[in-house]
Amino acid sequence: MRSLSLNILILCCLPYYAIAENININVVDNANKALPDMVVYLQPEDDISLPFNEQIVEVGQFDRSFTPYISVMQLGNKVIFKNKDDITHHIYSPIGDNKFSFKINAGESQIKRDFQQTGEVAMGCNIHDWMSGYLLIVDTPLFGKTNENGMLDLPMPPAGKYQLIVWHPQLDATNNRVYQSIDLSEQKQVTIKIDNKILKISEQKNQEDFDFLSDY
Amino acid sequence: MLKIFTLTLLILVISSANSAEYKLHGVLDVRATSADTLKSYVNGGYGKFTSHNGANVSLAQAGGEVVVTWDIGLSAHVVANAYSDENDSVVGLTEAFLKYRTLPNESGYRWQTKMGIFYPEISLENNAYAWASRNTLNSSAINTWLGEEIRLLGGEVALTRLGKFNNNAFDITLAATAFINNDPAGALLSWHGWTIGNRQTLWTESKAIPDFRARMPGYDLNGQAAKSDPFLELDDKWGFHLRTKVKFHQKGQISAGYYDNKATPYMVENGQYGWRTRFYHFGLSWRLPAAFELSSQFLSGDTLMQSPFRTDVVNNDYKSAFIALSKRIKKHRLTIRLEEFSVTDNDLTIGDNNEEYGKSATLNYTYRLTKPVFLSLEYNWLDSHRPSRMYTEQAIDLTERQWQLAARYFF
């Protein structure tokens, strides 16, 4: 229900976006194979002012892994960290301006609303070292993640020149990003081909299948 | 005892002063045993199993650990164990320590310190609650010995470099411990040899040593107390343990270390001698194709005990290794472990031959009945050559066997 009302809110906030008109983005590798789970965001190159994106991000811990592995949000918004396991997690990010750390007891949530900087937040759990998750904080309301077919629909923003940026924590490129300029007065469909490799994603899985280990 | 009391008090004071999370975990292990062996080493015999000859039912372990954690990264751990069989019933503490773990820094380096009474991190088997062995009912000879005679009262500092911060698929840990109160370690290994069991010596416990000629009046070891207390400090000298571990993500780990209790071998107090005991150890656990888990440990060292006149009374080298293979298929787990061990007696003390050579095989089948309840059937076979058994008119070459059926409940 909340997400519905949020969507309505978003629609109300974006009155000049033609309803149901989307820009369709397709991310593929150099063999034209769909690339899922890629963060895509659009930053205006012209002087275009865009409304704030109210989408609230939920970063879950479930089955001793970060779910989803990758999240994206606009700077200024809040994140809900939700521990869906029956054990305590100790979430942290040790790098950059968005350092944080807190424990979340089993079944509990913690809201964080004080991220100060855009950029990548690499997260871990200090109890379960194999856990790894990422949060990208962007300075635009136009963002999303590609689905299993490498597709992402974003609401069509005002016409103009934009920089389309593709990010993935394992994208083997400078700042893990690939950039492409697009002119949205002409295009409604964009295919972006990534020549860079996606490096191996380390599996968020405990090596032990025994539940009664004495640790920490 | 006073140290435990102080530590417990300290933990309670800290826990009342700060918001803390309490957890209680543990294991209950009830076994039916049928064994073809001698009187157990646990009670001063030459039998190599924790269990006694014949059929019996025992409370093989009732272990519990209380863990208090604070948000600042500090945790307090108190581990108690109880055992009860037809020969004795004991209860007491086996570990009590404070642990502090920092967050990793920007380069992925993390410090961890431990202070109190704890096991050196060597065993690849005893990582379940209260130091219970995970895949078998009885630990290997190496880890049975660690549970019996090796315990550290001191502080460990460990530095871990997490690979995920450095694009490496492995984490490296280096650790150093300074400890006291482990000066008589080596006595029980020398006098009853390598054993296979699940009994951990309680911090306040002392263990009966077997009968042998050199303990009789007029012989060199007549002054030795009837029970050895492995957790004593006799010379006020610090021992140390150094270790390293490389953990390969999703694959396994290798570890190595060196222990030296730095005991003065000619110190004696109330019949308890200092034993200069040193060993190095290696460990490997690896995930093989088809979900087979391989684990192996090797330990080799020496121990020296002298008379107050500084002549060697017991001077032994010892070695042991095992290799184990385990596989889980849904609720079923099958584990096989093969071992070899030896003690070489280098001294000329009359009536105290510590020579030993032996092999052992363990086969375990475990069925997970419900999430916390495991039913296990285990067979242990142990064949050894130990001349000291002649002191009690038992066979020098002996094969011991046992079957155990256990229900283990973890909470």
XYZ file of C-alpha atoms in Angstrom, chain A residues 85-159:
75
model
C 17.472 -13.284 9.952
C 17.193 -14.814 13.407
C 20.705 -13.690 14.332
C 22.380 -10.338 14.953
C 24.200 -8.566 12.142
C 26.804 -5.861 12.498
C 26.539 -3.760 9.351
C 29.335 -1.391 8.463
C 30.887 0.619 5.689
C 34.503 1.582 6.337
C 35.401 3.662 3.311
C 34.891 7.269 2.246
C 32.570 9.954 3.548
C 29.653 7.651 4.196
C 31.267 5.506 6.875
C 28.876 3.962 9.332
C 28.454 0.983 11.587
C 25.672 -0.407 13.731
C 24.308 -3.672 15.015
C 20.841 -4.839 14.064
C 19.259 -7.477 16.231
C 17.333 -10.358 14.719
C 14.107 -9.224 13.101
C 14.738 -5.543 13.702
C 15.179 -2.530 11.411
C 17.280 0.555 11.470
C 16.643 3.711 9.445
C 19.565 5.763 8.238
C 18.948 9.214 6.766
C 22.265 10.995 7.152
C 24.332 9.977 4.144
C 26.220 13.128 3.216
C 27.933 12.327 -0.052
C 27.142 10.762 -3.376
C 29.109 7.682 -4.329
C 29.527 4.043 -3.576
C 28.865 2.631 -0.108
C 30.495 -0.781 0.203
C 28.897 -2.640 3.083
C 29.919 -5.656 5.088
C 28.997 -7.457 8.279
C 31.679 -7.620 10.949
C 30.296 -10.912 12.244
C 29.844 -12.642 8.880
C 32.761 -11.655 6.676
C 31.355 -13.258 3.545
C 28.423 -10.814 3.520
C 28.848 -8.027 1.027
C 26.450 -5.417 -0.336
C 26.558 -2.124 -2.180
C 24.559 1.062 -2.069
C 25.086 3.704 -4.728
C 24.065 7.223 -3.778
C 23.378 9.406 -6.815
C 22.500 13.060 -7.229
C 19.603 12.589 -9.609
C 16.063 11.251 -9.318
C 16.490 9.268 -12.526
C 17.926 5.928 -11.563
C 17.214 2.231 -11.491
C 18.603 -1.256 -11.951
C 18.314 -3.398 -15.047
C 16.120 -6.472 -14.812
C 17.129 -10.004 -15.814
C 16.721 -8.989 -19.479
C 19.080 -6.057 -19.040
C 16.138 -3.634 -19.370
C 15.200 -0.595 -17.336
C 12.342 1.839 -17.822
C 12.729 5.325 -16.384
C 10.074 8.040 -16.528
C 10.796 10.317 -19.472
C 12.405 13.495 -18.136
C 12.253 16.900 -19.863
C 13.943 16.916 -23.261
